[in-house]
Short mmCIF file of C-alpha atoms in Angstrom, two decimals:
data_model
loop_
_atom_site.label_atom_id
_atom_site.label_comp_id
_atom_site.label_asym_id
_atom_site.label_seq_id
_atom_site.Cartn_x
_atom_site.Cartn_y
_atom_site.Cartn_z
CA MET A 1 15.59 5.63 28.78
CA THR A 2 14.79 3.30 26.62
CA GLN A 3 12.67 3.52 23.44
CA HIS A 4 9.44 2.10 25.19
CA GLU A 5 9.88 4.45 28.14
CA GLN A 6 10.30 7.64 25.85
CA ALA A 7 7.43 6.98 23.88
CA GLN A 8 5.19 6.40 27.28
CA ASP A 9 6.80 9.95 28.48
CA GLU A 10 5.89 11.23 25.26
CA ARG A 11 2.30 9.94 25.63
CA ALA A 12 1.88 11.20 29.03
CA ARG A 13 3.15 14.56 27.68
CA ASP A 14 0.06 14.97 25.18
CA GLU A 15 -2.07 13.74 28.16
CA ARG A 16 -1.05 16.44 30.43
CA GLY A 17 -1.28 18.94 27.66
CA GLY A 18 1.81 18.66 25.46
CA GLU A 19 0.08 19.05 22.27
CA ALA A 20 0.51 22.45 23.09
CA ALA A 21 3.88 22.31 21.79
CA TYR A 22 2.48 21.48 18.42
CA GLU A 23 2.73 24.45 16.02
CA PRO A 24 0.59 24.04 12.26
CA ASP A 25 2.98 24.55 9.53
CA PRO A 26 0.95 27.10 6.98
CA ARG A 27 2.39 24.58 3.93
CA ARG A 28 0.94 21.43 5.42
CA TRP A 29 -2.00 20.72 3.03
CA ARG A 30 0.34 21.97 0.14
CA VAL A 31 2.90 19.22 1.14
CA LEU A 32 0.18 16.82 1.43
CA ALA A 33 -0.79 16.94 -1.89
CA VAL A 34 2.92 17.09 -3.20
CA SER A 35 3.63 13.85 -1.10
CA LEU A 36 0.18 12.41 -2.34
CA VAL A 37 1.26 12.88 -6.15
CA VAL A 38 4.50 10.86 -5.46
CA GLY A 39 2.47 8.24 -3.58
CA PHE A 40 -0.10 7.89 -6.60
CA MET A 41 2.88 7.43 -9.06
CA SER A 42 4.48 4.65 -6.94
CA LEU A 43 1.20 2.89 -6.19
CA LEU A 44 0.22 3.14 -9.67
CA ASP A 45 3.21 1.58 -10.87
CA VAL A 46 1.77 -1.89 -9.00
CA THR A 47 -1.19 -2.42 -11.41
CA ILE A 48 -0.54 0.23 -14.27
CA VAL A 49 2.01 -2.45 -15.91
CA ASN A 50 -0.74 -5.61 -15.64
CA VAL A 51 -2.46 -4.24 -19.20
CA ALA A 52 1.11 -3.81 -20.89
CA VAL A 53 2.04 -7.70 -20.06
CA PRO A 54 1.10 -9.08 -23.64
CA SER A 55 2.35 -5.89 -25.32
CA ILE A 56 5.69 -6.17 -23.54
CA ARG A 57 6.34 -9.51 -24.57
CA ALA A 58 5.31 -9.12 -28.15
CA GLY A 59 7.49 -6.22 -28.15
CA LEU A 60 10.66 -8.05 -26.90
CA ASP A 61 10.28 -11.48 -27.74
CA THR A 62 10.35 -13.06 -24.36
CA SER A 63 9.03 -15.63 -22.01
CA ALA A 64 5.79 -15.18 -20.37
CA ALA A 65 7.93 -16.85 -17.01
CA THR A 66 9.85 -13.39 -17.69
CA ILE A 67 7.23 -11.12 -18.42
CA GLN A 68 6.18 -12.25 -15.03
CA TRP A 69 9.30 -10.56 -13.07
CA VAL A 70 8.41 -6.93 -14.77
CA VAL A 71 5.02 -6.81 -12.49
CA SER A 72 6.27 -9.14 -9.74
CA GLY A 73 9.81 -8.01 -9.63
CA TYR A 74 8.36 -4.24 -8.65
CA ALA A 75 5.80 -5.44 -6.03
CA LEU A 76 8.84 -7.91 -4.60
CA ALA A 77 11.47 -4.56 -4.02
CA PHE A 78 8.37 -2.55 -2.62
CA GLY A 79 7.57 -4.42 0.00
CA MET A 80 10.76 -5.38 1.24
CA THR A 81 12.05 -1.87 1.77
CA LEU A 82 9.00 0.02 3.30
CA VAL A 83 10.02 -0.64 6.55
CA ALA A 84 13.77 0.09 6.30
CA GLY A 85 12.07 3.06 3.76
CA GLY A 86 9.85 4.65 6.72
CA ARG A 87 12.70 4.44 9.56
CA LEU A 88 15.66 6.18 7.40
CA GLY A 89 12.54 9.22 6.84
CA ASP A 90 12.05 9.02 10.66
CA ALA A 91 16.10 9.24 11.12
CA HIS A 92 17.53 11.06 8.85
CA GLY A 93 14.78 13.39 7.28
CA ARG A 94 11.64 12.82 5.15
CA ARG A 95 12.45 15.35 2.66
CA ARG A 96 16.16 13.87 2.36
CA MET A 97 14.62 10.33 1.92
CA MET A 98 11.83 11.65 -0.65
CA THR A 99 14.66 12.98 -2.60
CA ILE A 100 16.71 10.31 -3.01
CA GLY A 101 13.68 7.74 -3.78
CA LEU A 102 12.09 9.86 -6.17
CA VAL A 103 15.12 10.25 -7.79
CA GLY A 104 15.81 6.47 -8.11
CA PHE A 105 12.46 6.18 -9.22
CA VAL A 106 12.54 8.49 -12.04
CA VAL A 107 16.00 7.26 -13.01
CA SER A 108 14.73 3.70 -13.13
CA SER A 109 11.65 4.66 -14.69
CA ALA A 110 13.54 5.87 -17.86
CA ALA A 111 15.45 2.81 -17.75
CA VAL A 112 12.34 0.77 -17.82
CA GLY A 113 10.89 3.07 -21.01
CA LEU A 114 14.42 2.76 -23.11
CA ALA A 115 15.21 -0.88 -21.99
CA PRO A 116 16.31 -2.36 -25.10
CA ASN A 117 15.49 -6.23 -23.60
CA ALA A 118 13.06 -7.97 -20.92
CA ALA A 119 16.17 -8.70 -18.34
CA ALA A 120 17.21 -4.77 -18.60
CA ILE A 121 13.43 -4.05 -17.49
CA VAL A 122 13.55 -6.50 -14.44
CA LEU A 123 16.91 -5.26 -13.42
CA ALA A 124 15.10 -1.56 -13.55
CA ARG A 125 11.95 -2.74 -12.29
CA LEU A 126 13.64 -3.85 -9.06
CA VAL A 127 15.41 -0.90 -8.59
CA GLN A 128 12.06 1.53 -9.03
CA GLY A 129 10.08 -1.13 -6.70
CA ALA A 130 13.10 -0.53 -4.14
CA SER A 131 13.09 3.14 -4.73
CA ALA A 132 8.95 3.08 -4.20
CA GLY A 133 9.63 1.62 -0.60
CA LEU A 134 11.78 4.63 0.32
CA LEU A 135 9.18 6.96 -0.93
CA THR A 136 5.65 5.64 0.00
CA PRO A 137 6.00 5.58 3.88
CA GLN A 138 7.22 9.17 3.65
CA ASN A 139 3.50 9.87 3.11
CA SER A 140 1.92 8.44 6.55
CA GLY A 141 5.04 10.28 8.40
CA LEU A 142 4.45 13.51 7.07
CA ILE A 143 0.71 13.25 8.04
CA GLN A 144 1.82 11.91 11.29
CA GLN A 145 4.31 14.91 11.64
CA LEU A 146 2.10 17.78 10.16
CA PHE A 147 -1.36 17.24 10.99
CA ARG A 148 -3.28 16.72 14.79
CA GLY A 149 -7.10 15.68 15.70
CA GLU A 150 -9.38 16.12 13.23
CA GLU A 151 -6.98 17.25 10.71
CA ARG A 152 -5.09 14.44 10.57
CA GLY A 153 -8.32 11.82 9.71
CA ARG A 154 -8.67 14.53 6.54
CA ALA A 155 -5.05 14.02 5.69
CA PHE A 156 -5.34 10.58 5.77
CA GLY A 157 -8.90 10.42 3.67
CA MET A 158 -7.05 11.87 1.19
CA PHE A 159 -4.40 9.48 1.42
CA GLY A 160 -6.74 6.93 1.51
CA PHE A 161 -8.41 8.48 -1.80
CA THR A 162 -4.59 8.29 -3.75
CA VAL A 163 -4.40 4.56 -2.72
CA ALA A 164 -7.72 3.15 -3.68
CA VAL A 165 -7.93 5.58 -6.84
CA ALA A 166 -4.10 4.52 -7.75
CA SER A 167 -5.25 0.69 -7.51
CA ALA A 168 -8.21 0.75 -9.11
CA THR A 169 -7.16 3.28 -12.06
CA GLY A 170 -4.00 1.65 -13.33
CA PRO A 171 -5.38 -0.60 -15.74
CA LEU A 172 -7.68 2.15 -17.13
CA ILE A 173 -4.46 4.54 -17.58
CA GLY A 174 -2.46 1.77 -19.00
CA GLY A 175 -5.12 1.04 -21.18
CA LEU A 176 -5.67 4.13 -22.82
CA LEU A 177 -1.76 4.91 -23.07
CA ILE A 178 -1.24 1.89 -25.14
CA GLY A 179 -4.67 2.47 -26.92
CA LEU A 180 -3.24 5.67 -27.83
CA LEU A 181 0.19 5.14 -28.29
CA GLY A 182 0.07 1.48 -30.13
CA GLU A 183 0.66 -1.94 -29.23
CA GLU A 184 4.11 -1.59 -30.52
CA ASN A 185 5.84 1.18 -28.30
CA GLY A 186 2.65 2.34 -26.40
CA TRP A 187 4.04 0.30 -22.90
CA ARG A 188 7.18 2.42 -23.00
CA SER A 189 5.10 5.40 -22.28
CA LEU A 190 3.48 3.87 -18.54
CA PHE A 191 6.88 4.24 -17.84
CA LEU A 192 8.51 7.63 -19.16
CA ILE A 193 5.42 9.25 -18.29
CA ASN A 194 6.94 9.09 -14.57
CA VAL A 195 10.01 11.44 -15.75
CA PRO A 196 8.29 14.63 -16.10
CA ILE A 197 5.92 14.20 -13.50
CA GLY A 198 8.86 12.92 -11.18
CA LEU A 199 11.03 16.26 -12.02
CA VAL A 200 8.48 18.34 -11.41
CA ALA A 201 7.46 16.83 -7.93
CA LEU A 202 11.44 16.55 -6.54
CA ALA A 203 11.30 20.14 -7.60
CA LEU A 204 8.78 20.96 -4.97
CA ILE A 205 9.70 18.87 -2.59
CA ARG A 206 13.24 20.31 -2.40
CA ARG A 207 10.68 23.75 -2.23
CA LEU A 208 8.03 22.52 0.50
CA VAL A 209 8.64 19.72 2.62
CA PRO A 210 10.07 20.50 5.68
CA ASP A 211 12.61 18.85 7.98
CA ASN A 212 11.31 16.74 10.39
CA HIS A 213 11.33 18.63 13.39
CA VAL A 214 9.23 21.31 11.84
CA GLY A 215 5.56 21.39 12.75
CA ALA A 216 6.19 18.01 15.12
CA GLY A 217 7.83 19.58 18.29
CA PRO A 218 11.39 19.20 19.81
CA GLU A 219 10.76 16.00 20.87
CA SER A 220 9.77 14.03 17.76
CA ALA A 221 13.20 13.62 16.04
CA PRO A 222 15.42 11.32 17.37
CA LYS A 223 18.27 11.56 18.79
CA ASP A 224 20.39 8.67 17.42
CA PRO A 225 20.37 8.47 13.90
CA ARG A 226 21.91 5.30 13.55
CA ILE A 227 20.34 2.12 11.06
CA ASP A 228 19.69 -0.90 12.79
CA VAL A 229 21.08 -3.03 9.54
CA VAL A 230 20.49 -6.28 10.66
CA GLY A 231 17.08 -5.87 11.60
CA ALA A 232 16.48 -4.50 7.91
CA VAL A 233 17.98 -7.49 6.31
CA LEU A 234 16.26 -9.52 9.04
CA LEU A 235 12.82 -8.19 7.79
CA GLY A 236 14.29 -7.91 4.06
CA LEU A 237 14.45 -11.25 4.07
CA ALA A 238 11.25 -12.23 6.35
CA VAL A 239 9.10 -9.86 3.91
CA LEU A 240 10.85 -12.16 0.76
CA ALA A 241 10.37 -15.22 2.46
CA VAL A 242 6.58 -14.35 1.95
CA LEU A 243 6.42 -12.73 -1.17
CA TYR A 244 8.51 -14.24 -3.15
CA PRO A 245 6.64 -17.73 -3.10
CA LEU A 246 3.36 -16.01 -3.38
CA ILE A 247 4.35 -13.62 -6.66
CA SER A 248 5.51 -17.35 -7.81
CA LEU A 249 2.30 -18.94 -7.03
CA GLU A 250 0.65 -16.24 -9.09
CA GLY A 251 2.82 -16.87 -12.47
CA GLY A 252 1.85 -20.53 -11.67
CA ALA A 253 5.03 -21.82 -9.87
CA GLY A 254 4.36 -24.02 -7.07
CA LEU A 255 8.00 -25.26 -5.87
CA PRO A 256 8.77 -21.78 -4.49
CA LEU A 257 6.25 -22.19 -1.66
CA LEU A 258 8.77 -24.31 -0.13
CA VAL A 259 10.25 -21.15 0.86
CA LEU A 260 7.81 -19.80 2.97
CA VAL A 261 8.79 -22.66 5.82
CA ALA A 262 11.94 -19.83 5.86
CA PHE A 263 9.31 -16.90 7.61
CA PRO A 264 9.21 -18.57 10.76
CA PRO A 265 12.71 -18.49 12.01
CA LEU A 266 13.07 -15.31 9.79
CA ALA A 267 10.27 -13.09 11.31
CA TRP A 268 11.51 -14.75 15.36
CA ALA A 269 15.11 -13.74 14.75
CA PHE A 270 14.03 -10.39 13.87
CA VAL A 271 11.75 -9.83 16.84
CA ARG A 272 14.62 -10.68 19.42
CA TRP A 273 17.41 -8.79 17.17
CA GLU A 274 14.88 -5.70 18.15
CA LYS A 275 13.99 -6.68 21.57
CA ARG A 276 17.75 -7.21 21.80
CA THR A 277 18.37 -3.91 20.24
CA VAL A 278 16.11 -1.51 22.54
CA ARG A 279 17.78 -3.32 25.81
CA LEU A 280 20.70 -2.21 24.45
CA GLU A 281 19.48 1.24 24.19
CA ARG A 282 20.11 1.49 20.41
CA PRO A 283 17.34 2.51 17.77
CA PRO A 284 15.68 -0.62 16.60
CA LEU A 285 14.30 -0.87 12.98
CA LEU A 286 10.80 -1.05 14.60
CA ASP A 287 10.41 -1.58 17.94
CA VAL A 288 7.97 -4.62 17.58
CA SER A 289 7.12 -4.25 21.55
CA LEU A 290 6.25 -0.74 21.76
CA LEU A 291 4.09 -1.20 18.95
CA ARG A 292 2.50 -3.98 19.97
CA GLY A 293 1.28 -2.37 23.52
CA LEU A 294 -0.03 0.56 21.18
CA PRO A 295 -3.89 0.80 21.46
CA GLY A 296 -4.68 -0.44 18.03
CA TYR A 297 -1.87 -0.75 16.33
CA ALA A 298 -1.91 -4.48 16.00
CA ASN A 299 -5.45 -5.21 15.31
CA GLY A 300 -5.50 -1.83 12.96
CA LEU A 301 -2.38 -4.30 10.91
CA LEU A 302 -4.28 -7.14 10.61
CA VAL A 303 -7.80 -5.44 9.51
CA GLY A 304 -5.72 -3.74 6.26
CA THR A 305 -3.16 -6.94 5.95
CA LEU A 306 -7.03 -8.87 5.37
CA TYR A 307 -8.54 -5.97 3.65
CA PHE A 308 -6.34 -6.08 0.73
CA THR A 309 -6.05 -9.67 0.47
CA GLY A 310 -9.62 -9.71 -0.48
CA PHE A 311 -8.86 -6.26 -1.85
CA THR A 312 -6.55 -6.46 -4.69
CA GLY A 313 -7.07 -9.77 -6.28
CA ILE A 314 -10.49 -9.09 -7.02
CA PHE A 315 -8.94 -6.70 -10.20
CA LEU A 316 -6.89 -9.18 -11.29
CA VAL A 317 -9.15 -11.98 -11.88
CA LEU A 318 -12.12 -9.62 -12.80
CA SER A 319 -9.54 -8.15 -15.67
CA VAL A 320 -8.19 -11.81 -16.64
CA HIS A 321 -12.06 -12.95 -16.72
CA LEU A 322 -13.29 -10.00 -19.02
CA GLN A 323 -10.62 -10.24 -21.49
CA GLU A 324 -9.94 -13.99 -21.64
CA GLY A 325 -13.82 -15.12 -20.37
CA GLU A 326 -15.64 -12.37 -21.65
CA GLY A 327 -13.84 -11.36 -24.80
CA PHE A 328 -13.09 -7.80 -23.62
CA SER A 329 -10.19 -5.44 -24.95
CA PRO A 330 -7.94 -4.19 -22.09
CA LEU A 331 -9.55 -0.97 -22.36
CA GLN A 332 -13.10 -2.07 -22.13
CA ALA A 333 -12.28 -4.36 -18.90
CA ALA A 334 -10.42 -1.64 -17.46
CA LEU A 335 -13.68 0.79 -17.93
CA LEU A 336 -15.94 -1.88 -16.02
CA MET A 337 -13.69 -1.55 -13.31
CA THR A 338 -13.64 2.28 -12.99
CA PRO A 339 -16.98 2.66 -11.34
CA PHE A 340 -15.08 0.74 -8.07
CA ALA A 341 -12.56 4.19 -8.29
CA VAL A 342 -15.53 6.34 -8.77
CA GLY A 343 -16.97 4.76 -5.84
CA ALA A 344 -13.83 4.69 -3.66
CA ALA A 345 -13.42 8.68 -4.65
CA THR A 346 -16.20 9.21 -3.33
CA THR A 347 -16.28 8.25 0.40
CA SER A 348 -12.34 8.18 1.23
CA PRO A 349 -12.09 12.13 2.03
CA LEU A 350 -15.77 11.82 3.78
CA ALA A 351 -14.45 8.58 6.07
CA GLY A 352 -11.24 10.49 6.64
CA ARG A 353 -13.55 13.26 8.53
CA LEU A 354 -15.95 11.23 9.92
CA VAL A 355 -13.15 8.55 11.37
CA GLY A 356 -12.63 11.40 14.47
CA ARG A 357 -16.06 11.02 15.68
CA LEU A 358 -17.47 7.43 14.77
CA GLY A 359 -14.44 5.59 15.52
CA ARG A 360 -13.86 2.27 14.41
CA ARG A 361 -17.52 2.05 13.52
CA VAL A 362 -17.03 3.58 10.13
CA THR A 363 -14.63 0.75 9.21
CA LEU A 364 -17.52 -1.61 9.76
CA VAL A 365 -19.97 0.20 8.19
CA ALA A 366 -17.43 0.65 4.86
CA LEU A 367 -16.67 -3.03 5.20
CA GLY A 368 -20.20 -3.61 5.26
CA VAL A 369 -20.98 -2.02 2.51
CA MET A 370 -18.02 -3.41 0.44
CA MET A 371 -18.94 -6.88 1.27
CA THR A 372 -22.42 -5.99 0.02
CA GLY A 373 -20.74 -4.91 -3.20
CA THR A 374 -18.87 -8.06 -3.60
CA ALA A 375 -21.51 -10.08 -2.58
CA LEU A 376 -23.39 -8.42 -6.04
CA ALA A 377 -20.38 -9.09 -7.65
CA SER A 378 -20.41 -12.99 -7.43
CA TRP A 379 -24.14 -12.94 -8.09
CA LEU A 380 -23.90 -10.97 -11.54
CA VAL A 381 -20.56 -11.87 -13.25
CA THR A 382 -22.52 -14.66 -14.48
CA SER A 383 -24.86 -12.54 -16.58
CA PRO A 384 -24.82 -12.40 -20.78
CA THR A 385 -21.73 -10.34 -21.53
CA ASP A 386 -23.80 -7.81 -23.36
CA SER A 387 -25.53 -7.17 -19.84
CA LEU A 388 -22.38 -6.72 -17.92
CA TRP A 389 -21.84 -3.23 -18.14
CA TRP A 390 -25.29 -2.77 -16.85
CA THR A 391 -25.07 -5.39 -13.91
CA LEU A 392 -21.91 -5.80 -13.03
CA ALA A 393 -20.73 -1.87 -13.23
CA PRO A 394 -22.78 -0.88 -10.53
CA ALA A 395 -22.30 -3.65 -8.13
CA MET A 396 -18.51 -2.54 -8.67
CA PHE A 397 -19.53 0.99 -7.87
CA LEU A 398 -21.28 -0.42 -4.70
CA ALA A 399 -17.98 -1.99 -3.27
CA GLY A 400 -16.13 0.88 -4.38
CA VAL A 401 -18.03 3.14 -2.00
CA GLY A 402 -17.23 0.54 0.99
CA GLY A 403 -13.91 0.41 0.36
CA GLY A 404 -13.26 4.17 0.48
CA GLY A 405 -14.28 4.12 3.67
CA VAL A 406 -11.88 1.19 4.68
CA ILE A 407 -8.33 2.27 4.13
CA SER A 408 -8.19 5.96 5.32
CA PRO A 409 -9.60 5.16 8.69
CA ASN A 410 -7.36 2.58 9.28
CA PHE A 411 -4.78 3.97 8.90
CA THR A 412 -5.84 6.76 11.16
CA LEU A 413 -6.86 4.75 13.85
CA THR A 414 -3.66 2.39 13.74
CA LEU A 415 -1.22 5.20 13.70
CA ALA A 416 -3.28 7.17 16.24
CA GLU A 417 -1.11 6.38 19.17
CA VAL A 418 2.15 5.95 17.16
CA PRO A 419 4.81 8.85 18.24
CA PRO A 420 5.83 11.07 15.00
CA ARG A 421 8.58 10.30 15.48
CA MET A 422 8.10 6.78 14.38
CA GLY A 423 5.38 8.16 12.04
CA GLY A 424 7.76 6.43 8.87
CA ALA A 425 8.54 2.98 10.01
CA ALA A 426 5.24 1.95 11.90
CA GLY A 427 3.25 3.29 8.78
CA GLY A 428 6.24 1.48 6.58
CA ALA A 429 5.01 -1.47 8.91
CA LEU A 430 1.56 -1.00 8.46
CA GLN A 431 1.80 -1.03 4.52
CA THR A 432 4.23 -3.99 4.44
CA GLY A 433 0.98 -5.94 5.65
CA GLN A 434 -0.59 -4.58 2.84
CA ARG A 435 1.78 -5.47 -0.02
CA ILE A 436 1.57 -9.13 1.56
CA GLY A 437 -1.98 -9.17 1.90
CA SER A 438 -1.94 -8.09 -2.24
CA ALA A 439 0.62 -10.67 -2.75
CA LEU A 440 -1.88 -12.81 -0.85
CA GLY A 441 -5.00 -12.27 -2.15
CA ALA A 442 -3.41 -12.31 -6.12
CA ALA A 443 -2.43 -15.48 -5.56
CA LEU A 444 -4.99 -17.02 -3.75
CA LEU A 445 -8.30 -15.92 -6.02
CA MET A 446 -6.05 -16.64 -9.41
CA THR A 447 -5.85 -20.15 -7.75
CA VAL A 448 -9.43 -20.75 -7.31
CA TYR A 449 -10.08 -18.93 -10.64
CA GLN A 450 -8.12 -21.46 -12.34
CA ALA A 451 -8.75 -24.45 -10.75
CA VAL A 452 -12.90 -23.66 -11.13
CA GLY A 453 -12.00 -22.94 -14.51
CA THR A 454 -10.84 -26.42 -15.37
CA VAL A 455 -13.83 -28.02 -14.27
CA SER A 456 -17.01 -25.23 -15.37
CA SER A 457 -17.21 -22.05 -17.20
CA ALA A 458 -15.66 -19.23 -17.17
CA PRO A 459 -18.03 -17.05 -15.20
CA VAL A 460 -18.63 -19.40 -12.41
CA ALA A 461 -14.78 -19.67 -11.94
CA ALA A 462 -14.88 -15.98 -11.57
CA ARG A 463 -17.79 -16.30 -9.44
CA ALA A 464 -16.27 -18.67 -7.10
CA ALA A 465 -12.98 -16.01 -6.81
CA LEU A 466 -15.34 -13.44 -5.67
CA LEU A 467 -16.98 -15.36 -3.14
CA ALA A 468 -13.21 -15.99 -1.66
CA ALA A 469 -12.93 -12.61 -1.91
CA LEU A 470 -15.38 -12.36 0.16
CA ALA A 471 -14.59 -15.15 2.89
CA VAL A 472 -11.51 -13.01 3.52
CA LEU A 473 -13.10 -9.52 3.80
CA SER A 474 -15.37 -11.30 6.12
CA LEU A 475 -12.41 -11.70 8.12
CA ALA A 476 -11.29 -8.42 7.84
CA PHE A 477 -15.04 -7.59 9.38
CA ALA A 478 -14.41 -9.47 12.69
CA ALA A 479 -11.34 -8.24 13.02
CA ALA A 480 -12.62 -4.85 12.88
CA VAL A 481 -15.42 -5.86 15.16
CA ARG A 482 -12.75 -7.29 17.90
CA SER A 483 -10.58 -3.99 17.55
CA TRP A 484 -14.59 -1.85 17.51
CA ARG A 485 -14.73 -3.97 21.07
CA ARG A 486 -11.74 -3.71 22.52
CA GLY A 487 -11.81 0.16 22.16
CA ASP A 488 -9.23 0.71 19.86
#
């Protein structure tokens, strides 16, 4: 029986009452809490380093181009390993992959914090990003495995809360630590703090996180644990062909955009290879034909990618604008963006509870609120500097209220029909789209900000960048409407 036929058989069995085989693990909420702590750490390190770049550059006396890779190397390695990390967790156990990934993350975090020079930091950040790529997809895999029905929506609500808060509070936490410990070496604490937290989490993982077969029914574990190495290499190179030029463009280098021409043939080769692997009844890295046929998966992937394209770059542009254009300190800039995190924290759990009853309508309403907040922010960002606390902050809160209702429902709806045995790989693919969207959004919005800034004032440039974000969010809204009309 092929993987596609096997998955169809699993779904048919569920419809006939096969869910009766599912037995809730009494530890499932504690397991979720531990996995979300680990997920928060790995996602936080995407943004927390942004405010530390000037301090790292001054402390190590190196170039801006080199320091750019302290930020970008992590995101690059992270995005390249997500799907492979998810598949490894599906095949060889999520507890095992969380253990391996967390050990790598803790060791590389210590290496960054104690690094004597910029080259050592860049190398350690690459390892740290690859380790995070092994860790993060285990979150969605565990949720698919341990939860069903409305509980799964609530669990993804907590996951969405984690993603939103980690993304929005990274600069704030970084600014606070540097402010407390000083400019010269305070940046090292951003990485060293991962060590004690990671060691505690490691002990809890070994104690609480179950093997894949626990709570998921006997059919959920894959029969063949072999890993599709060729598929992993092809997909990794395809992701590299997108992320590397986008990250380079964000740093001001346009020539690497030529690498984008390698993406279509690499993506075509990956799809062909995966189809051949399935045809030969070998375990694929990601059964693209199966996922394309699952209700809601392709549309959910598109919604998530477009949302992160419009959402993530907002923080980068506002951080740069508030510091360089308005004269705010890193901590002040982070505090002004904190209302977004507060708004997202308020609505993420609620959206997770409602998605089971309202479906894609939750995403539509949330995106509408997010777009309203972004539109207000684009209008108010040109306010006088001393009034931004009373004008821009409420708009960011409103945008956060909407943003908190996008991520968790989209995860729930996108992965609803994915068999638990594929939860890690499918979730990894969804998060890879988010990482690509984040890189694309950061490059797009910073390019708009810099281009408009050469012919107009900084506030007008910030408005133009926010309007570009609003345009991308409108595309995400259109994709969500399409998904709703199709009943996904």
